Short mmCIF file of C-alpha atoms and ligand atoms in Angstrom, two decimals:
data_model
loop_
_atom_site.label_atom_id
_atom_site.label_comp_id
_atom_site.label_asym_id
_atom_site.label_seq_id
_atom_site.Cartn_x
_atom_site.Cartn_y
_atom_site.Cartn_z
CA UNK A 1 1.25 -2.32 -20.01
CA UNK A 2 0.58 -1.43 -23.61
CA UNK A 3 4.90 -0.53 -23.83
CA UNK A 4 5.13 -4.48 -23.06
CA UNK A 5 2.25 -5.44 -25.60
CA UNK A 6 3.82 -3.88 -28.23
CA UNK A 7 7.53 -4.97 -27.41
CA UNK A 8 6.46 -8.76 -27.21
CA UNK A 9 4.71 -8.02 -30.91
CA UNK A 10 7.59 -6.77 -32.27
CA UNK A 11 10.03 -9.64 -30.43
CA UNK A 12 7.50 -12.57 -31.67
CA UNK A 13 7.19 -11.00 -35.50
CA UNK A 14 11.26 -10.74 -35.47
CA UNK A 15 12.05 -13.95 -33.94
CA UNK A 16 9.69 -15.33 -36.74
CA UNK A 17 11.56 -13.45 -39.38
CA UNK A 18 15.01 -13.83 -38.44
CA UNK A 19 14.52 -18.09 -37.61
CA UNK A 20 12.57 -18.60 -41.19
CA UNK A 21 15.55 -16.88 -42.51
CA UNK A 22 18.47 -18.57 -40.64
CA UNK A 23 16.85 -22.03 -41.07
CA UNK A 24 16.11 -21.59 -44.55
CA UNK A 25 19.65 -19.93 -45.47
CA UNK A 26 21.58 -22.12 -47.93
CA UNK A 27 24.39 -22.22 -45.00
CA UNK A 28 25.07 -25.95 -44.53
CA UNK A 29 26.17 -28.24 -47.33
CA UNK A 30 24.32 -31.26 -48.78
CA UNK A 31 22.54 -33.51 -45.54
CA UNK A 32 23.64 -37.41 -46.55
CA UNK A 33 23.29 -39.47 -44.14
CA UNK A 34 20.98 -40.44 -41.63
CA UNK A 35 22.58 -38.78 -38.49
CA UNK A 36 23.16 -35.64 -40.93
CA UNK A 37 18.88 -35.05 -39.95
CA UNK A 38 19.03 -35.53 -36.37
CA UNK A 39 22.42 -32.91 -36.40
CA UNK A 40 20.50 -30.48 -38.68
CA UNK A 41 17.35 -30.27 -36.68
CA UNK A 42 19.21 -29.52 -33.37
CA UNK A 43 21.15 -27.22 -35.25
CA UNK A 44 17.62 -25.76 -36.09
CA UNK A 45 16.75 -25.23 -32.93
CA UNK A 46 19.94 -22.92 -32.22
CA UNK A 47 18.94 -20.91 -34.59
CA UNK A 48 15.46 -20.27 -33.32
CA UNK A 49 16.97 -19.46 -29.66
CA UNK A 50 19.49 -17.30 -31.39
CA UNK A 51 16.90 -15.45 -33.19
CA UNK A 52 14.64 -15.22 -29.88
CA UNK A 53 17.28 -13.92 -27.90
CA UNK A 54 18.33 -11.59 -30.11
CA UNK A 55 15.31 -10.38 -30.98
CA UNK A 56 14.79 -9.50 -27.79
CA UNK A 57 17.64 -7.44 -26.78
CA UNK A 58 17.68 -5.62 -30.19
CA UNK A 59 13.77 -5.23 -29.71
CA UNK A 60 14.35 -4.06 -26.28
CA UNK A 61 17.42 -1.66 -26.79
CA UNK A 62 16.08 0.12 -29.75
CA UNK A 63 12.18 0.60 -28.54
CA UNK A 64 13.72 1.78 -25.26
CA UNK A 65 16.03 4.20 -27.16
CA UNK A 66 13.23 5.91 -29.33
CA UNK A 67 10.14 5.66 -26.90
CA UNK A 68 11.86 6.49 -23.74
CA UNK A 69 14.30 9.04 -25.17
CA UNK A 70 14.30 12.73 -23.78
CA UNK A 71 11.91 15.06 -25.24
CA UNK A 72 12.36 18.44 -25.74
CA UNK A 73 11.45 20.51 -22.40
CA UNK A 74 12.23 17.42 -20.02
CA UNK A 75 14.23 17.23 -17.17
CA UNK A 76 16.01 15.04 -14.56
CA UNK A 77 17.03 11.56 -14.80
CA UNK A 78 15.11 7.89 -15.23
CA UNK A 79 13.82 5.87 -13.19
CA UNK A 80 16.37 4.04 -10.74
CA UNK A 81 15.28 0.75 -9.94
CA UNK A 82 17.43 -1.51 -7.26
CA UNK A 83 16.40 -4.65 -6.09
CA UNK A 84 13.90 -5.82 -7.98
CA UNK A 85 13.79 -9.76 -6.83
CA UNK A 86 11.09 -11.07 -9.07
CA UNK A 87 12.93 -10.02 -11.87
CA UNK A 88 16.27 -11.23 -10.77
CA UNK A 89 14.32 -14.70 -9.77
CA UNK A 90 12.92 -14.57 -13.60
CA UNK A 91 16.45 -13.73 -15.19
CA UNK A 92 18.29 -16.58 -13.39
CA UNK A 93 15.10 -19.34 -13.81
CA UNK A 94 14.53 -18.97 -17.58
CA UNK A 95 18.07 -19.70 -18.75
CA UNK A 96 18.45 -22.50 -15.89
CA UNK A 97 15.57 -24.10 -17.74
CA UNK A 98 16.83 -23.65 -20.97
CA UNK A 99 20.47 -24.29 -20.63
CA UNK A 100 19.10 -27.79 -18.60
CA UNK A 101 16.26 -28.20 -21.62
CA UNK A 102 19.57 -27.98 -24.12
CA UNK A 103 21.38 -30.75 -22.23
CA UNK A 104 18.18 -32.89 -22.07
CA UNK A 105 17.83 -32.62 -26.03
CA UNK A 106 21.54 -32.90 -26.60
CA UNK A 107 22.12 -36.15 -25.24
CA UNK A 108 18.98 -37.56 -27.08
CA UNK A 109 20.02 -36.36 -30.44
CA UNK A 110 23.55 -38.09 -29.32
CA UNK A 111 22.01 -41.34 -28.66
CA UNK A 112 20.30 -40.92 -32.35
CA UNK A 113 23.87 -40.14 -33.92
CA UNK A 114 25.10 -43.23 -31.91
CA UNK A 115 22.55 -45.54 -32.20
CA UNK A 116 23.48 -48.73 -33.26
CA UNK A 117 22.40 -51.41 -35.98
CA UNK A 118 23.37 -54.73 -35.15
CA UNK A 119 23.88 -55.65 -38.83
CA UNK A 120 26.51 -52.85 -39.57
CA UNK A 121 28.98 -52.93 -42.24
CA UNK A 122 32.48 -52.65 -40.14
CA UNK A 123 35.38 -50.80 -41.95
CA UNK A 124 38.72 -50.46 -40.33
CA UNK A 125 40.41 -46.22 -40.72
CA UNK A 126 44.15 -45.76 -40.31
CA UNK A 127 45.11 -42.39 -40.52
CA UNK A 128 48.57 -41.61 -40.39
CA UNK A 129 50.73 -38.65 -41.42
CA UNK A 130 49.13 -37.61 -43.82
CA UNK A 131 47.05 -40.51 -45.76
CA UNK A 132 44.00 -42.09 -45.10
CA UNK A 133 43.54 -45.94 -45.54
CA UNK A 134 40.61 -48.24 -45.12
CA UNK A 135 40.30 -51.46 -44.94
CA UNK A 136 37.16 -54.00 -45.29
CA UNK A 137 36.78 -57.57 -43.89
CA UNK A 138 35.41 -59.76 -46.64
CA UNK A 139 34.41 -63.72 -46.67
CA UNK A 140 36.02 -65.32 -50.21
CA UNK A 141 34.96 -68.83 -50.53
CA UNK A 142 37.65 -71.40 -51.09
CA UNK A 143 37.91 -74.23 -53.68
CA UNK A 144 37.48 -76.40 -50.78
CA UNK A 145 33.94 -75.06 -50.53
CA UNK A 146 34.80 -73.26 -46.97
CA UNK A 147 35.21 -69.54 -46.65
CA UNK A 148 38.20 -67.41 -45.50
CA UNK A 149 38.34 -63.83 -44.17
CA UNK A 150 40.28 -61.52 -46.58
CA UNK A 151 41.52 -57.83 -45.71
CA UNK A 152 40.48 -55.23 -48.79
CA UNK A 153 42.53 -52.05 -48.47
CA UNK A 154 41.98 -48.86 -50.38
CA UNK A 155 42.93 -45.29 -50.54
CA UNK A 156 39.04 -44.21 -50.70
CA UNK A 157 36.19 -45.15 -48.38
CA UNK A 158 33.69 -46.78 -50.60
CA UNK A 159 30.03 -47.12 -48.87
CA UNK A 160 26.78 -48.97 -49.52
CA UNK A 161 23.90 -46.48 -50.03
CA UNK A 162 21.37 -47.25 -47.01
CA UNK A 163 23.44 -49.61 -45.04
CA UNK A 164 24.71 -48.08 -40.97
CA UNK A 165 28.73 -48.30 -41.50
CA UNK A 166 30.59 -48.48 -38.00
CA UNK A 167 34.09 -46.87 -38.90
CA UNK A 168 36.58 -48.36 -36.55
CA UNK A 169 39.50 -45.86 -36.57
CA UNK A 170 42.67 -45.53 -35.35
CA UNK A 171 46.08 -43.46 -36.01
CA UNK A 172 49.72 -44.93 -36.55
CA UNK A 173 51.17 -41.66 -35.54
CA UNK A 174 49.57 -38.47 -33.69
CA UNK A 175 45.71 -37.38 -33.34
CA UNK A 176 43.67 -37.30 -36.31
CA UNK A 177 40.12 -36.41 -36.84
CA UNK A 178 37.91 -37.70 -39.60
CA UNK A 179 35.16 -35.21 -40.88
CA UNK A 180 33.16 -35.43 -43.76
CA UNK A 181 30.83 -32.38 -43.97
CA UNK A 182 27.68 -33.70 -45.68
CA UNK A 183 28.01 -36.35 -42.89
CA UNK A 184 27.68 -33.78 -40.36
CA UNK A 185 29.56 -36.46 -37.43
CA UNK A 186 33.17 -35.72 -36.76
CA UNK A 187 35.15 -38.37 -34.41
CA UNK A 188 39.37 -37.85 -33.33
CA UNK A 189 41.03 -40.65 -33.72
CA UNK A 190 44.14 -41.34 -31.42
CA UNK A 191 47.15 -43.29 -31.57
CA UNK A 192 47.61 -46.01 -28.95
CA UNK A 193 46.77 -49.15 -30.85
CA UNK A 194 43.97 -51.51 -30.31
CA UNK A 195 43.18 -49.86 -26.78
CA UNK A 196 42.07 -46.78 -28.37
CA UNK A 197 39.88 -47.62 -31.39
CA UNK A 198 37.26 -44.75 -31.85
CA UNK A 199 33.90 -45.77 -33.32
CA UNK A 200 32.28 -43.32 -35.95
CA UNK A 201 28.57 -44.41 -37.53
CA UNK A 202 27.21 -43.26 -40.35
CA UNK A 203 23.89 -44.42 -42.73
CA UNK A 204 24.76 -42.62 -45.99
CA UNK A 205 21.27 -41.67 -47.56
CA UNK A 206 22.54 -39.67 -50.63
CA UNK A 207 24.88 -41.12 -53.31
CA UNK A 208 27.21 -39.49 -54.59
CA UNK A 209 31.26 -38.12 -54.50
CA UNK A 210 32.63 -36.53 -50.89
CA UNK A 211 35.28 -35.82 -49.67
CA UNK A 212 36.96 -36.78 -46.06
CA UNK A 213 39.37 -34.69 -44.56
CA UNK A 214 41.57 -34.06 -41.36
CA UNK A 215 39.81 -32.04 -38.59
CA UNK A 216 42.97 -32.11 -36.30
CA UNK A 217 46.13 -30.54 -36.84
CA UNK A 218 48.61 -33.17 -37.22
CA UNK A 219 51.52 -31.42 -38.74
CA UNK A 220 53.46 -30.24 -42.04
CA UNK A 221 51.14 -31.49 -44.60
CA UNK A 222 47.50 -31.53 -42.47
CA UNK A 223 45.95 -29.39 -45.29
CA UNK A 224 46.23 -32.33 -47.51
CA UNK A 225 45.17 -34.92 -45.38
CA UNK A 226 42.10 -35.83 -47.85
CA UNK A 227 40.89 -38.72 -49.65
CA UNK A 228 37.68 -39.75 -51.94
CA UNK A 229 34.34 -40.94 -50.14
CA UNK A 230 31.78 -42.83 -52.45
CA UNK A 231 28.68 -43.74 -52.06
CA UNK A 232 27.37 -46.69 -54.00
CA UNK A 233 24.33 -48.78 -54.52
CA UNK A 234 24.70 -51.71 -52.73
CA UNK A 235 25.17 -53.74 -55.56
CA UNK A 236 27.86 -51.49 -56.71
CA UNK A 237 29.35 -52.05 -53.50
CA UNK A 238 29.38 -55.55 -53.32
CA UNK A 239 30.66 -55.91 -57.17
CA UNK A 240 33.64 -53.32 -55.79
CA UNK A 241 34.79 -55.66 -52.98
CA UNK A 242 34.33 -59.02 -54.80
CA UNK A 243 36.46 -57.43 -57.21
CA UNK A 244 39.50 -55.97 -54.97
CA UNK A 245 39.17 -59.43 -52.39
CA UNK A 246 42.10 -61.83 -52.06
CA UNK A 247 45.36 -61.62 -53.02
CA UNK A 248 46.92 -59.83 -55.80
CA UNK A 249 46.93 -62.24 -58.84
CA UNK A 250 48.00 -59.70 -61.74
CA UNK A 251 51.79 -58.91 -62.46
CA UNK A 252 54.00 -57.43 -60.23
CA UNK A 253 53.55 -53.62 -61.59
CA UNK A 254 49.96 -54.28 -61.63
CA UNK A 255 50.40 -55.18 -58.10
CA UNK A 256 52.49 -52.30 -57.21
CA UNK A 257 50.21 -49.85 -58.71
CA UNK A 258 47.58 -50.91 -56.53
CA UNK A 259 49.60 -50.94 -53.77
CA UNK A 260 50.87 -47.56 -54.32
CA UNK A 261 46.97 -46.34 -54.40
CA UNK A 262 45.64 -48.29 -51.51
CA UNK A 263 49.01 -47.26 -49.40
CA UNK A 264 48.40 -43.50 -50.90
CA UNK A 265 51.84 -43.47 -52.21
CA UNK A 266 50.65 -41.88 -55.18
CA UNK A 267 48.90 -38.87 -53.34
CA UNK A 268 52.25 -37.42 -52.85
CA UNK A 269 54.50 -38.84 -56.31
CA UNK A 270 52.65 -37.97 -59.19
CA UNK A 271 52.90 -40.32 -62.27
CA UNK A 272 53.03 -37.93 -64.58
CA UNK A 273 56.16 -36.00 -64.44
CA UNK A 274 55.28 -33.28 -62.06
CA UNK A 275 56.39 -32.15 -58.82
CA UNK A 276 54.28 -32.58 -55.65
CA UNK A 277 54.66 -33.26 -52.27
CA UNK A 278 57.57 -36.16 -53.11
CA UNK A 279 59.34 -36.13 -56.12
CA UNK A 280 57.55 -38.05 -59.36
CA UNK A 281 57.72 -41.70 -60.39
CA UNK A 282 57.90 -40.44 -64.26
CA UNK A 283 61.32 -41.55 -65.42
CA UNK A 284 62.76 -41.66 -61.93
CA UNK A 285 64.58 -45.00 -62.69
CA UNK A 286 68.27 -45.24 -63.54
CA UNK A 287 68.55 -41.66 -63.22
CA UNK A 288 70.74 -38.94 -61.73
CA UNK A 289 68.87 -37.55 -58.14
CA UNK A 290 70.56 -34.56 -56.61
CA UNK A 291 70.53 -35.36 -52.78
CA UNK A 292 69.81 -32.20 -49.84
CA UNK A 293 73.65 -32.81 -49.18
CA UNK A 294 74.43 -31.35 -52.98
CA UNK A 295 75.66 -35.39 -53.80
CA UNK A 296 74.58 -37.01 -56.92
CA UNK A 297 73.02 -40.65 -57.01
CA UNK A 298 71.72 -43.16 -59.57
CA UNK A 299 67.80 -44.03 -58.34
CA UNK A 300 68.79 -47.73 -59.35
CA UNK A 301 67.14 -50.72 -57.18
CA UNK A 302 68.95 -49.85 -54.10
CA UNK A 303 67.92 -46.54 -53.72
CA UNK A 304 64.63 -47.33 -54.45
CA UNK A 305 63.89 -49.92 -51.87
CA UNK A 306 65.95 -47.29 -49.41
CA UNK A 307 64.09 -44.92 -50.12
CA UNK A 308 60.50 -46.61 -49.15
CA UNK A 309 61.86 -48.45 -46.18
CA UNK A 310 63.98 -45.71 -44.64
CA UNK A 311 63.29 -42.33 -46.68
CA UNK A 312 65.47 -40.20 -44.38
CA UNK A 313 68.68 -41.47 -45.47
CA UNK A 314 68.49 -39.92 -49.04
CA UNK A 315 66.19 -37.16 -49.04
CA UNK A 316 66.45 -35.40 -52.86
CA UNK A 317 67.27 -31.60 -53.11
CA UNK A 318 64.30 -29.41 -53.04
CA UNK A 319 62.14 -31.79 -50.46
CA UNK A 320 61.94 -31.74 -46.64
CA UNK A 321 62.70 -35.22 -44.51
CA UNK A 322 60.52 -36.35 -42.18
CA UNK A 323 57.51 -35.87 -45.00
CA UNK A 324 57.05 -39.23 -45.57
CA UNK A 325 55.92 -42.00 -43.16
CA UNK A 326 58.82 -44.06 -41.49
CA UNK A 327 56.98 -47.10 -40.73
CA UNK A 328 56.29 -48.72 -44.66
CA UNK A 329 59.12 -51.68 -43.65
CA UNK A 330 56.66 -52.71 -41.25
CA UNK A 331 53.20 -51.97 -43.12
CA UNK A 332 54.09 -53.61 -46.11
CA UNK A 333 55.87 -57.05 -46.88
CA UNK A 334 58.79 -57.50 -48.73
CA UNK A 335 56.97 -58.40 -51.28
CA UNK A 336 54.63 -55.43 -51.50
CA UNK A 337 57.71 -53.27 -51.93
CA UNK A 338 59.48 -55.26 -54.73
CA UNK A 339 56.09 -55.16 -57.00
CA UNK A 340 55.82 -51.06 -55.88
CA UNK A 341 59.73 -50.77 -57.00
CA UNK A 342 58.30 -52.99 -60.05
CA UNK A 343 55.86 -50.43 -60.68
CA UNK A 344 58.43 -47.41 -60.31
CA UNK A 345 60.63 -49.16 -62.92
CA UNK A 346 57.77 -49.49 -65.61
CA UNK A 347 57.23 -45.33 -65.20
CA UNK A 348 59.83 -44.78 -68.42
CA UNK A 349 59.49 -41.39 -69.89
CU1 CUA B 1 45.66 -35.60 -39.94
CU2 CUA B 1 45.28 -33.25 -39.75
#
């Protein structure tokens, strides 16, 4: 009796130990957002099993090992014990009970993460290969004194400080998965159009710079599926979108620069002379390209709008096809790609 006196002791002061320092270890990066709290404290709670559990076989291995050990002068071997049913009974009941208590809590802290506020800021998430985009659904008032619905696209995800955003994502390609660790919540997104929307909440708490990235392998250039998360005050936020709503009133290059952000063309072709993912902007008009088949071309108009609508045909020496998307005839108007060409042409060294 006194053996198990001391062994629960010595279990209950290391499971103490061992959870005050797992739960306190710097492990897990900044918590900001609301659903970040309810993650943390079930993640909390693994460590506190984890440090039970092992507490008690270490406890148990290494009291048996010096207590029970042979002395000098003894003989024989231990103590063979077979069928003992009240401890089987015990050994099967106690992690029924906790592997059914785990479920129980799990799918309450899921209803937390997904709980919903009716009065949630929607954003629309395309992720394609490999750029994010978002997209926010703002009321500009007409002249007339009416209102219209206006689509604000951007490269980074900016959020309201305080405010439950419902991200309604979806992929133009192959499976994607947005994750942004101070978040804590991770969602896939799928391809399959409107039938497969995925829903991700989040209620940012802290404000400040983060950064989302691809949780999914989706190919070549995963590693730099990235892109900027802020979070703003709400008045921030709101001077933001009034400012990037309706259509693009500045001059063509002006235009195409902000296309070429908001459509993450410049993620991949720097502006500033060096080589990245695609080949640079910087001077890239009216001059000589060497092509993958050793030909040599003039980057004049042409090739230029060939090269966004249908990149394949003239891939340049020293980059692979297939890199960049296929489908920009069809996500941007004709328009769109004359002011980005506009832009590319303005890039003189
Ligand atoms: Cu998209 Cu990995």
């Amino acid at each position: 009796m006194v053996h198990f006196v001391i062994v629960g002791v010595l279990v209950i002061a290391s499971t103490l130990g061992l959870g005050l320092l797992l739960t306190n270890a710097p492990i897990l990066p900044l918590m900001a957002s609301e659903q970040a709290v309810t993650v943390d404290w079930l993640f909390n709670i693994h460590w506190w099993l984890i440090a039970f559990f092992f507490s008690l076989i270490t406890v148990f291995i290494l009291y048996s090992v010096f207590v029970f050990r042979r002395k000098p002068g003894e003989r024989g071997d231990g103590k063979f014990v077979a069928d003992n049913h009240r401890l089987e009974a015990v050994w099967t009941i106690i992690p029924i009970g906790i592997v059914l208590s785990l479920a129980v809590i799990g799918a309450s802290t899921l209803a937390d993460v997904e709980r919903r506020d009716p009065s949630a800021l929607s954003v629309d998430v395309y992720a394609s290969q490999w750029v994010w985009r978002f997209e926010y659904t703002v009321e500009v008032p007409t002249e007339a004194g009416e209102s219209v619905l206006t689509a604000v696209a951007s490269d980074r995800l900016i959020l309201p400080l305080g405010q439950q955003v419902v991200l309604r994502m979806r992929s133009t390609d192959v499976i994607h998965s947005f994750w942004v660790p101070e978040f804590r919540v991770k969602q896939d997104i799928l391809p399959g159009g409107s039938e497969f929307v995925r829903e991700l909440r989040i209620t940012p708490t802290e404000a400040g710079t983060y950064q989302v990235m691809c949780a999914e392998l989706c190919g070549q250039l995963h590693y730099a599926m990235v892109a900027e998360v802020q979070v703003v005050s709400a008045a921030e936020f709101d001077a933001w979108l009034a400012e990037n709503a309706g259509d693009c009133n500045l001059t063509d290059e002006q235009c195409g620069q902000r296309w070429a952000a908001t459509y993450g063309c410049t993620a991949c072709h720097s502006l500033t002379g060096q080589s990245g993912v695609g080949p640079t902007w910087l001077g890239l008009y009216n001059h000589e390209v060497t092509l993958t088949d050793g030909s040599v071309v003039i980057a004049d108009l042409d090739y230029l709008h060939r090269s966004i609508v249908d990149p394949n045909a003239q891939v340049v020496a020293g980059f692979q096809p297939g890199v960049m998307p296929q489908d920009f005839a069809e996500r941007l108007t004709e328009e769109q790609i004359q002011q980005i060409i506009a832009f590319i042409v303005s890039l003189q060294q």
